[in-house]
Amino acid sequence: MADGWIDACAAEDIDAEDVIRFDHAGRTFAIYRLNDDTYFATDGLCTHEKVHLADGLVMDGIIECPKHNGRFDVRTGEAKGAPVCIDLATHKVKVQGGRVFLQIG
Amino acid sequence: MSTTVDAAVAFRPRDYSLTGPDTEAAIARGLSQATWYTCPVPRKQMKELMKRSDGPAIRDTLIWFASFIVTGGLAYYFWATWWCVPFFIAYGVLYGSSSDSRWHECGHGTAFKTRWMNDVVYHIACFMILREPTVWRWSHTRHHTDTIIVGRDPEIASPRPPSIGTLLLNLFQLKSGPVAIKKLFIHATGRLTAEEATFIPEMERWKVFLVARIYLALFALVILACVWTRSILPAMFVGLPTFYGGFMTLFFGLTQHAGLAEDVLDHRLNARTVYMNPVFRFLYWNMNYHVEHHMFPMVPYHALPALHAAIKADCPTPYPSTLAAYREIIPALLRQRREPSYFVRRPLPAAE
Ligand code: FES
């Protein structure tokens, strides 16, 4: 870990328009790859009932929670309406040398 | 059917309210917001199943609207003759019963890919079935979190011991309808019931109050139209079909969970998958694949048959027909009258 960047996974570990779960230091995160090959990261648990978002569906930059279909913008963490009312924390991501690095922020 | 029954558990009267002792007991036993069993489905396959599209729901909604126009038009044409009866029955079933599956699927936001289309059909269907959109969105959210957990789930259709009288009255919404209307008045005055306050967050409540006022205004308009025209005809098209056409809502709805286990964390034990004919499946938008829907609510209605095929080896045998489901449900409910601890136990594949 250099400058707070955590080596999370290989860039190719995540399919386009998909999400994976990444656990680190007792916390869980969701790392997303969108169709244009940009990567984003958020807290891994839904703000509604603490369900892992990595089991959900990524669609046009939105992650839909697998439990009650709550939706968040993966780029900003914004909750897009009931039943999710609280935004998701986002974290910085960079891709270097084919690896995805996460900075918990 | 390879189902068996179990009456071994000693019965103590349960409190199905969301504010009573069973609520605390469910939380204390770890039954609330618990982790539920899910059948293994590879991520790649699940992503395919979850995929959204507008096509199937647009097609079905166009057929739905066209059916309203045809049945409603013929009912109007034959009004004041006996010939209008079958057309009003068909119109009423579309209005008061098929709206159940439309609010449900669009409430999950999975029927259409396009968000606003889900929202428009959701609001239309909610009005038809007399379910206030915000209240029911949150009540259904709780139903999915704590499915058939006593004291937590607000949508248990047949609490034990079941009241057969209530079920029969609700064939035409004669018990649930007046309750819904009473709640409209409560909400229109800016209040919630104590139970609703347990599952509707503060920030959403203004919507409840606003929509209740809109619903009451719409009903007032219908009554005015009836007075103006000196005929019940306007109400036969808007308002009354919720009641006279609501019987299929109960007919389909009871197949979901009635007579099955309470307080279990496995949808294979407390929900039914029932094979239905194509007409029923259109009216019910594949909600008959109910185990699948509860286990994976992200999968749209049109992909539920494929999901069923993917997990059926890990699920109890589905019911071959609605009739087969009722051959189990009716005796189970009657027996629960005498013996409330009785429930239908669904054998899981490993135990078969
Ligand atoms: S747990 Fe995510 S929407 Fe409810």
Short mmCIF file of C-alpha atoms and ligand atoms in Angstrom, two decimals:
data_model
loop_
_atom_site.label_atom_id
_atom_site.label_comp_id
_atom_site.label_asym_id
_atom_site.label_seq_id
_atom_site.Cartn_x
_atom_site.Cartn_y
_atom_site.Cartn_z
CA MET A 1 0.00 0.00 0.00
CA ALA A 2 1.67 3.28 -1.13
CA ASP A 3 0.14 6.74 -0.43
CA GLY A 4 -2.97 5.07 0.89
CA TRP A 5 -3.64 3.27 -2.40
CA ILE A 6 -4.69 -0.34 -1.90
CA ASP A 7 -4.11 -2.92 -4.62
CA ALA A 8 -7.63 -4.34 -4.96
CA CYS A 9 -7.73 -6.56 -8.05
CA ALA A 10 -6.71 -6.93 -11.68
CA ALA A 11 -8.58 -4.63 -14.05
CA GLU A 12 -9.69 -7.68 -16.00
CA ASP A 13 -11.19 -9.29 -12.91
CA ILE A 14 -14.26 -7.12 -13.44
CA ASP A 15 -16.38 -7.59 -16.55
CA ALA A 16 -17.60 -4.50 -18.38
CA GLU A 17 -20.75 -3.09 -16.73
CA ASP A 18 -20.27 -5.21 -13.65
CA VAL A 19 -19.22 -5.05 -10.02
CA ILE A 20 -17.15 -7.13 -7.63
CA ARG A 21 -16.87 -7.25 -3.89
CA PHE A 22 -13.57 -6.30 -2.25
CA ASP A 23 -12.98 -6.83 1.46
CA HIS A 24 -10.18 -4.99 3.22
CA ALA A 25 -9.29 -4.34 6.86
CA GLY A 26 -12.66 -5.43 8.16
CA ARG A 27 -14.60 -3.36 5.63
CA THR A 28 -16.32 -4.30 2.44
CA PHE A 29 -16.35 -2.34 -0.82
CA ALA A 30 -17.90 -2.60 -4.27
CA ILE A 31 -15.69 -1.89 -7.28
CA TYR A 32 -17.39 -1.17 -10.59
CA ARG A 33 -16.31 -1.20 -14.20
CA LEU A 34 -18.60 0.66 -16.56
CA ASN A 35 -19.04 0.10 -20.27
CA ASP A 36 -16.52 2.81 -21.16
CA ASP A 37 -13.85 1.05 -19.05
CA THR A 38 -13.97 3.58 -16.25
CA TYR A 39 -13.72 2.20 -12.72
CA PHE A 40 -15.44 3.40 -9.54
CA ALA A 41 -15.70 2.23 -5.95
CA THR A 42 -18.26 2.65 -3.20
CA ASP A 43 -18.95 1.14 0.19
CA GLY A 44 -19.97 -2.44 -0.39
CA LEU A 45 -23.17 -2.49 1.63
CA CYS A 46 -26.47 -0.90 0.68
CA THR A 47 -27.38 2.02 2.96
CA HIS A 48 -30.89 0.62 3.32
CA GLU A 49 -30.38 -2.78 4.91
CA LYS A 50 -26.69 -3.60 4.62
CA VAL A 51 -26.93 -6.01 1.71
CA HIS A 52 -23.87 -6.63 -0.50
CA LEU A 53 -24.25 -4.53 -3.63
CA ALA A 54 -21.85 -6.79 -5.53
CA ASP A 55 -24.77 -9.20 -6.03
CA GLY A 56 -26.73 -6.44 -7.77
CA LEU A 57 -27.05 -5.22 -11.32
CA VAL A 58 -24.97 -2.46 -12.93
CA MET A 59 -26.87 -0.59 -15.61
CA ASP A 60 -25.91 2.70 -17.24
CA GLY A 61 -23.81 3.82 -14.28
CA ILE A 62 -26.41 2.75 -11.72
CA ILE A 63 -26.04 -0.09 -9.23
CA GLU A 64 -29.33 -1.70 -8.30
CA CYS A 65 -29.40 -3.42 -4.93
CA PRO A 66 -30.35 -7.11 -5.06
CA LYS A 67 -32.65 -6.97 -2.04
CA HIS A 68 -35.23 -4.24 -2.75
CA ASN A 69 -34.00 -2.81 -6.04
CA GLY A 70 -32.75 0.43 -4.47
CA ARG A 71 -30.57 2.36 -6.92
CA PHE A 72 -27.39 4.37 -6.52
CA ASP A 73 -25.26 6.31 -9.00
CA VAL A 74 -21.92 4.49 -8.80
CA ARG A 75 -20.00 7.66 -9.75
CA THR A 76 -21.40 9.88 -7.02
CA GLY A 77 -23.00 7.42 -4.60
CA GLU A 78 -26.28 9.34 -4.90
CA ALA A 79 -29.34 7.41 -3.75
CA LYS A 80 -31.86 7.57 -6.59
CA GLY A 81 -35.08 7.09 -4.61
CA ALA A 82 -37.07 4.78 -2.33
CA PRO A 83 -36.28 2.50 -0.68
CA VAL A 84 -32.78 3.96 -0.54
CA CYS A 85 -32.70 7.39 1.07
CA ILE A 86 -29.07 7.69 2.20
CA ASP A 87 -26.22 8.20 -0.30
CA LEU A 88 -23.45 5.66 -0.58
CA ALA A 89 -19.87 6.64 0.35
CA THR A 90 -17.59 6.66 -2.68
CA HIS A 91 -13.85 5.99 -2.82
CA LYS A 92 -11.13 6.98 -5.26
CA VAL A 93 -9.98 4.43 -7.80
CA LYS A 94 -7.07 4.35 -10.23
CA VAL A 95 -5.94 1.76 -12.73
CA GLN A 96 -2.21 1.26 -13.12
CA GLY A 97 -0.31 -1.52 -14.81
CA GLY A 98 -3.48 -3.53 -15.26
CA ARG A 99 -4.31 -3.35 -11.53
CA VAL A 100 -7.14 -1.50 -9.81
CA PHE A 101 -6.13 0.56 -6.76
CA LEU A 102 -8.53 1.91 -4.20
CA GLN A 103 -8.08 4.84 -1.84
CA ILE A 104 -10.48 4.74 1.06
CA GLY A 105 -11.77 8.23 1.52
CA MET B 1 -47.54 -33.50 -4.99
CA SER B 2 -44.93 -34.61 -2.56
CA THR B 3 -45.89 -32.16 0.15
CA THR B 4 -46.51 -33.32 3.67
CA VAL B 5 -48.08 -31.63 6.62
CA ASP B 6 -46.77 -30.97 10.06
CA ALA B 7 -48.73 -30.21 13.15
CA ALA B 8 -46.11 -31.06 15.69
CA VAL B 9 -45.29 -27.53 16.75
CA ALA B 10 -47.24 -26.46 19.81
CA PHE B 11 -49.35 -23.41 19.04
CA ARG B 12 -49.47 -20.22 21.00
CA PRO B 13 -51.65 -17.39 19.69
CA ARG B 14 -49.55 -15.03 17.60
CA ASP B 15 -49.77 -11.28 17.34
CA TYR B 16 -49.56 -10.39 13.65
CA SER B 17 -49.44 -6.64 14.27
CA LEU B 18 -46.12 -4.84 13.72
CA THR B 19 -46.11 -3.30 17.16
CA GLY B 20 -46.84 -6.25 19.46
CA PRO B 21 -44.85 -8.85 21.41
CA ASP B 22 -44.17 -10.98 18.33
CA THR B 23 -42.36 -8.07 16.74
CA GLU B 24 -39.85 -7.96 19.57
CA ALA B 25 -39.66 -11.74 19.66
CA ALA B 26 -38.86 -11.92 15.93
CA ILE B 27 -36.09 -9.37 16.30
CA ALA B 28 -34.70 -11.11 19.39
CA ARG B 29 -34.66 -14.45 17.53
CA GLY B 30 -32.68 -12.92 14.66
CA LEU B 31 -35.55 -13.40 12.20
CA SER B 32 -35.65 -9.78 11.11
CA GLN B 33 -33.29 -8.52 8.40
CA ALA B 34 -31.77 -11.98 8.40
CA THR B 35 -29.77 -13.75 5.72
CA TRP B 36 -31.99 -15.93 3.56
CA TYR B 37 -31.15 -19.07 1.63
CA THR B 38 -30.46 -18.54 -2.06
CA CYS B 39 -30.03 -21.23 -4.67
CA PRO B 40 -26.62 -21.13 -6.33
CA VAL B 41 -26.71 -19.42 -9.74
CA PRO B 42 -23.44 -18.49 -11.50
CA ARG B 43 -22.94 -14.72 -11.65
CA LYS B 44 -22.78 -14.71 -15.45
CA GLN B 45 -26.12 -16.48 -15.73
CA MET B 46 -27.68 -14.28 -13.05
CA LYS B 47 -26.57 -11.16 -14.91
CA GLU B 48 -28.33 -12.45 -18.02
CA LEU B 49 -31.47 -13.18 -16.02
CA MET B 50 -31.47 -9.76 -14.36
CA LYS B 51 -31.09 -7.92 -17.67
CA ARG B 52 -33.78 -5.31 -18.26
CA SER B 53 -35.67 -4.52 -21.42
CA ASP B 54 -38.72 -2.48 -22.30
CA GLY B 55 -40.03 -4.74 -25.08
CA PRO B 56 -42.03 -7.40 -23.18
CA ALA B 57 -43.69 -4.94 -20.80
CA ILE B 58 -44.54 -2.45 -23.58
CA ARG B 59 -46.13 -5.27 -25.57
CA ASP B 60 -48.08 -6.53 -22.55
CA THR B 61 -49.14 -3.04 -21.52
CA LEU B 62 -50.43 -2.25 -25.01
CA ILE B 63 -52.45 -5.49 -24.94
CA TRP B 64 -53.63 -4.56 -21.45
CA PHE B 65 -54.83 -1.10 -22.49
CA ALA B 66 -56.42 -2.48 -25.67
CA SER B 67 -58.27 -5.05 -23.56
CA PHE B 68 -59.65 -2.24 -21.38
CA ILE B 69 -60.89 -0.40 -24.45
CA VAL B 70 -62.53 -3.48 -26.00
CA THR B 71 -64.16 -4.84 -22.82
CA GLY B 72 -65.06 -1.38 -21.54
CA GLY B 73 -66.43 -0.31 -24.93
CA LEU B 74 -68.64 -3.40 -25.21
CA ALA B 75 -69.78 -3.07 -21.59
CA TYR B 76 -70.80 0.53 -22.35
CA TYR B 77 -72.50 -0.47 -25.59
CA PHE B 78 -74.56 -3.18 -23.90
CA TRP B 79 -75.25 -1.17 -20.73
CA ALA B 80 -78.74 -1.73 -19.30
CA THR B 81 -78.94 -5.16 -20.94
CA TRP B 82 -77.75 -8.48 -19.53
CA TRP B 83 -75.15 -8.59 -22.27
CA CYS B 84 -73.08 -6.02 -20.45
CA VAL B 85 -72.41 -8.46 -17.57
CA PRO B 86 -69.66 -10.61 -19.12
CA PHE B 87 -67.92 -7.51 -20.45
CA PHE B 88 -68.00 -5.80 -17.08
CA ILE B 89 -66.64 -8.98 -15.48
CA ALA B 90 -63.76 -9.00 -17.98
CA TYR B 91 -63.18 -5.26 -17.55
CA GLY B 92 -63.38 -5.64 -13.77
CA VAL B 93 -60.83 -8.46 -13.68
CA LEU B 94 -58.43 -6.39 -15.78
CA TYR B 95 -58.98 -3.38 -13.52
CA GLY B 96 -59.32 -4.93 -10.07
CA SER B 97 -57.17 -8.06 -10.41
CA SER B 98 -54.51 -7.79 -13.11
CA SER B 99 -53.53 -4.44 -11.55
CA ASP B 100 -52.14 -6.50 -8.63
CA SER B 101 -49.26 -7.86 -10.69
CA ARG B 102 -48.71 -4.52 -12.46
CA TRP B 103 -48.21 -2.55 -9.25
CA HIS B 104 -46.05 -5.36 -7.96
CA GLU B 105 -43.66 -5.69 -10.89
CA CYS B 106 -43.48 -1.96 -11.56
CA GLY B 107 -43.03 -1.31 -7.84
CA HIS B 108 -39.89 -3.42 -7.97
CA GLY B 109 -38.85 -1.34 -10.96
CA THR B 110 -38.09 -4.43 -13.02
CA ALA B 111 -40.99 -4.68 -15.51
CA PHE B 112 -39.62 -2.00 -17.85
CA LYS B 113 -36.03 -0.96 -18.30
CA THR B 114 -37.09 2.69 -18.49
CA ARG B 115 -37.73 4.07 -15.05
CA TRP B 116 -40.59 6.45 -15.90
CA MET B 117 -42.52 3.67 -17.61
CA ASN B 118 -42.38 1.61 -14.41
CA ASP B 119 -43.53 4.64 -12.45
CA VAL B 120 -46.47 5.49 -14.75
CA VAL B 121 -47.85 1.94 -14.80
CA TYR B 122 -47.17 1.63 -11.05
CA HIS B 123 -49.31 4.65 -10.26
CA ILE B 124 -52.14 3.64 -12.60
CA ALA B 125 -52.21 0.09 -11.18
CA CYS B 126 -52.04 1.32 -7.57
CA PHE B 127 -55.10 3.48 -8.14
CA MET B 128 -56.96 0.60 -9.75
CA ILE B 129 -56.29 -1.80 -6.90
CA LEU B 130 -56.68 0.88 -4.24
CA ARG B 131 -53.19 0.55 -2.83
CA GLU B 132 -51.58 3.83 -1.97
CA PRO B 133 -48.29 3.87 -3.88
CA THR B 134 -45.91 5.07 -1.17
CA VAL B 135 -47.50 3.03 1.63
CA TRP B 136 -47.41 -0.13 -0.43
CA ARG B 137 -43.91 0.46 -1.73
CA TRP B 138 -42.67 0.47 1.84
CA SER B 139 -44.93 -2.29 3.07
CA HIS B 140 -43.72 -4.47 0.21
CA THR B 141 -40.12 -3.62 1.00
CA ARG B 142 -40.72 -4.97 4.51
CA HIS B 143 -42.49 -8.05 3.04
CA HIS B 144 -39.30 -8.80 1.13
CA THR B 145 -37.03 -8.21 4.11
CA ASP B 146 -39.06 -10.31 6.52
CA THR B 147 -41.25 -12.57 4.40
CA ILE B 148 -43.96 -14.25 6.55
CA ILE B 149 -42.10 -13.39 9.74
CA VAL B 150 -44.87 -12.87 12.30
CA GLY B 151 -44.78 -9.39 13.83
CA ARG B 152 -42.65 -8.02 11.00
CA ASP B 153 -44.36 -8.75 7.67
CA PRO B 154 -47.34 -6.43 7.01
CA GLU B 155 -48.51 -8.54 4.04
CA ILE B 156 -49.44 -11.88 5.62
CA ALA B 157 -52.70 -12.72 3.83
CA SER B 158 -53.85 -15.58 6.07
CA PRO B 159 -52.78 -15.18 9.70
CA ARG B 160 -53.37 -18.30 11.77
CA PRO B 161 -56.02 -19.27 12.60
CA PRO B 162 -57.31 -17.96 9.27
CA SER B 163 -60.66 -16.21 9.12
CA ILE B 164 -62.54 -17.88 6.29
CA GLY B 165 -65.19 -15.14 6.51
CA THR B 166 -62.58 -12.45 5.93
CA LEU B 167 -61.08 -14.35 3.01
CA LEU B 168 -64.51 -14.77 1.40
CA LEU B 169 -65.37 -11.09 1.92
CA ASN B 170 -62.04 -10.14 0.40
CA LEU B 171 -62.91 -11.95 -2.80
CA PHE B 172 -64.61 -8.63 -3.50
CA GLN B 173 -62.38 -6.48 -1.26
CA LEU B 174 -65.30 -6.08 1.14
CA LYS B 175 -63.04 -6.15 4.20
CA SER B 176 -59.78 -4.77 2.83
CA GLY B 177 -61.52 -2.14 0.66
CA PRO B 178 -63.25 -0.24 3.49
CA VAL B 179 -59.99 -0.39 5.48
CA ALA B 180 -58.14 1.10 2.52
CA ILE B 181 -60.75 3.88 2.20
CA LYS B 182 -60.56 4.63 5.93
CA LYS B 183 -56.79 4.90 5.62
CA LEU B 184 -57.18 7.35 2.73
CA PHE B 185 -59.06 9.66 5.08
CA ILE B 186 -56.44 9.21 7.81
CA HIS B 187 -53.61 9.96 5.37
CA ALA B 188 -55.46 12.88 3.79
CA THR B 189 -55.46 14.53 7.20
CA GLY B 190 -51.68 14.15 7.43
CA ARG B 191 -51.51 11.12 9.71
CA LEU B 192 -50.27 7.54 9.54
CA THR B 193 -51.38 4.50 11.53
CA ALA B 194 -48.97 3.28 14.23
CA GLU B 195 -48.07 0.26 12.10
CA GLU B 196 -47.36 2.33 9.01
CA ALA B 197 -45.10 4.56 11.05
CA THR B 198 -42.87 1.52 11.66
CA PHE B 199 -42.02 1.10 7.98
CA ILE B 200 -42.53 4.45 6.21
CA PRO B 201 -39.60 6.82 6.80
CA GLU B 202 -40.24 10.46 7.72
CA MET B 203 -38.95 11.85 4.44
CA GLU B 204 -41.46 9.82 2.41
CA ARG B 205 -44.59 10.69 4.37
CA TRP B 206 -45.56 13.85 2.50
CA LYS B 207 -46.10 11.71 -0.58
CA VAL B 208 -48.56 9.51 1.34
CA PHE B 209 -50.59 12.53 2.41
CA LEU B 210 -50.56 14.12 -1.06
CA VAL B 211 -51.61 10.97 -2.93
CA ALA B 212 -54.41 10.24 -0.42
CA ARG B 213 -55.85 13.67 -1.16
CA ILE B 214 -55.56 13.10 -4.91
CA TYR B 215 -57.29 9.70 -4.63
CA LEU B 216 -60.14 11.18 -2.60
CA ALA B 217 -60.53 14.03 -5.10
CA LEU B 218 -60.71 11.50 -7.95
CA PHE B 219 -63.34 9.46 -6.13
CA ALA B 220 -65.30 12.65 -5.42
CA LEU B 221 -65.24 13.38 -9.16
CA VAL B 222 -66.59 9.92 -9.94
CA ILE B 223 -69.41 10.38 -7.41
CA LEU B 224 -70.18 13.78 -8.92
CA ALA B 225 -70.29 12.22 -12.38
CA CYS B 226 -72.75 9.61 -11.10
CA VAL B 227 -74.98 12.27 -9.58
CA TRP B 228 -74.72 14.43 -12.69
CA THR B 229 -75.64 11.59 -15.04
CA ARG B 230 -78.08 10.02 -12.53
CA SER B 231 -76.40 6.72 -13.23
CA ILE B 232 -73.95 4.36 -11.56
CA LEU B 233 -72.24 3.90 -14.92
CA PRO B 234 -69.21 6.19 -14.28
CA ALA B 235 -68.44 4.25 -11.08
CA MET B 236 -68.75 0.97 -12.98
CA PHE B 237 -65.68 2.08 -14.92
CA VAL B 238 -63.69 3.84 -12.20
CA GLY B 239 -63.80 2.82 -8.55
CA LEU B 240 -66.25 -0.07 -8.36
CA PRO B 241 -64.22 -2.47 -10.55
CA THR B 242 -61.69 -2.64 -7.70
CA PHE B 243 -64.43 -4.48 -5.81
CA TYR B 244 -66.51 -6.37 -8.36
CA GLY B 245 -63.42 -7.35 -10.37
CA GLY B 246 -61.06 -8.03 -7.46
CA PHE B 247 -61.74 -11.73 -6.96
CA MET B 248 -58.79 -12.92 -9.04
CA THR B 249 -56.43 -10.94 -6.83
CA LEU B 250 -57.28 -13.20 -3.91
CA PHE B 251 -57.50 -16.29 -6.10
CA PHE B 252 -53.95 -15.76 -7.34
CA GLY B 253 -52.64 -14.13 -4.18
CA LEU B 254 -53.45 -16.98 -1.81
CA THR B 255 -51.28 -19.32 -3.85
CA GLN B 256 -48.21 -17.30 -2.86
CA HIS B 257 -47.85 -18.21 0.82
CA ALA B 258 -51.16 -19.39 2.35
CA GLY B 259 -50.88 -22.43 4.61
CA LEU B 260 -47.08 -22.55 4.44
CA ALA B 261 -44.49 -22.12 7.19
CA GLU B 262 -44.02 -18.94 9.19
CA ASP B 263 -40.75 -17.69 10.66
CA VAL B 264 -38.41 -19.57 8.33
CA LEU B 265 -35.49 -18.03 6.43
CA ASP B 266 -35.93 -20.00 3.23
CA HIS B 267 -38.39 -18.92 0.54
CA ARG B 268 -38.64 -22.49 -0.68
CA LEU B 269 -40.50 -23.25 2.55
CA ASN B 270 -42.84 -20.26 2.72
CA ALA B 271 -43.67 -19.56 -0.93
CA ARG B 272 -45.17 -21.52 -3.81
CA THR B 273 -44.29 -21.78 -7.45
CA VAL B 274 -47.41 -22.80 -9.35
CA TYR B 275 -47.62 -23.53 -13.07
CA MET B 276 -50.42 -21.48 -14.60
CA ASN B 277 -52.01 -21.29 -18.04
CA PRO B 278 -50.99 -18.48 -20.43
CA VAL B 279 -54.09 -16.35 -19.70
CA PHE B 280 -53.45 -16.49 -15.95
CA ARG B 281 -49.78 -15.79 -16.53
CA PHE B 282 -50.66 -12.70 -18.54
CA LEU B 283 -53.05 -11.48 -15.86
CA TYR B 284 -50.57 -12.32 -13.13
CA TRP B 285 -47.40 -11.35 -14.98
CA ASN B 286 -45.62 -14.55 -13.94
CA MET B 287 -46.00 -13.87 -10.23
CA ASN B 288 -46.86 -17.55 -9.99
CA TYR B 289 -43.07 -18.12 -9.98
CA HIS B 290 -43.13 -16.84 -6.46
CA VAL B 291 -40.25 -18.72 -4.88
CA GLU B 292 -38.03 -17.44 -7.68
CA HIS B 293 -39.29 -13.88 -7.31
CA HIS B 294 -38.66 -13.77 -3.58
CA MET B 295 -35.23 -15.31 -3.84
CA PHE B 296 -34.10 -13.04 -6.66
CA PRO B 297 -36.34 -9.94 -6.83
CA MET B 298 -34.00 -8.38 -9.38
CA VAL B 299 -35.16 -10.73 -12.11
CA PRO B 300 -37.93 -9.20 -14.28
CA TYR B 301 -41.21 -11.04 -14.66
CA HIS B 302 -40.48 -12.07 -18.24
CA ALA B 303 -37.29 -13.88 -17.17
CA LEU B 304 -38.86 -15.78 -14.28
CA PRO B 305 -39.56 -18.95 -16.31
CA ALA B 306 -35.84 -19.06 -17.23
CA LEU B 307 -34.86 -18.47 -13.61
CA HIS B 308 -37.24 -21.24 -12.60
CA ALA B 309 -35.49 -23.61 -15.03
CA ALA B 310 -32.12 -22.59 -13.57
CA ILE B 311 -32.97 -23.34 -9.94
CA LYS B 312 -35.78 -25.87 -9.97
CA ALA B 313 -33.49 -28.80 -9.12
CA ASP B 314 -32.77 -27.03 -5.83
CA CYS B 315 -36.42 -26.25 -5.07
CA PRO B 316 -39.45 -28.25 -3.98
CA THR B 317 -41.56 -29.68 -6.78
CA PRO B 318 -43.69 -26.89 -8.29
CA TYR B 319 -47.47 -27.25 -8.28
CA PRO B 320 -48.65 -28.47 -11.70
CA SER B 321 -51.72 -26.19 -11.74
CA THR B 322 -53.64 -23.60 -9.75
CA LEU B 323 -56.17 -26.32 -8.98
CA ALA B 324 -53.42 -28.51 -7.52
CA ALA B 325 -52.30 -25.61 -5.32
CA TYR B 326 -55.87 -25.13 -4.07
CA ARG B 327 -56.20 -28.83 -3.35
CA GLU B 328 -53.55 -28.16 -0.75
CA ILE B 329 -54.48 -24.63 0.34
CA ILE B 330 -58.19 -25.10 1.10
CA PRO B 331 -57.79 -28.16 3.38
CA ALA B 332 -54.76 -26.52 5.01
CA LEU B 333 -56.67 -23.33 5.84
CA LEU B 334 -59.67 -25.29 7.10
CA ARG B 335 -57.43 -27.41 9.30
CA GLN B 336 -55.65 -24.32 10.61
CA ARG B 337 -59.03 -23.13 11.86
CA ARG B 338 -59.12 -26.07 14.27
CA GLU B 339 -55.40 -26.56 14.65
CA PRO B 340 -53.56 -23.28 14.16
CA SER B 341 -50.11 -24.83 14.58
CA TYR B 342 -50.63 -26.85 11.42
CA PHE B 343 -48.77 -25.83 8.27
CA VAL B 344 -47.75 -27.37 4.98
CA ARG B 345 -44.14 -28.43 5.00
CA ARG B 346 -42.45 -28.28 1.63
CA PRO B 347 -39.83 -31.02 1.25
CA LEU B 348 -36.52 -29.69 0.02
CA PRO B 349 -34.75 -31.63 -2.73
CA ALA B 350 -32.03 -33.08 -0.49
CA ALA B 351 -34.69 -34.48 1.83
CA GLU B 352 -36.86 -35.97 -0.94
S1 FES C 1 -31.15 -3.46 1.14
FE1 FES C 1 -30.67 -2.35 -0.63
S2 FES C 1 -32.51 -1.51 -1.27
FE2 FES C 1 -32.99 -2.51 0.58
#
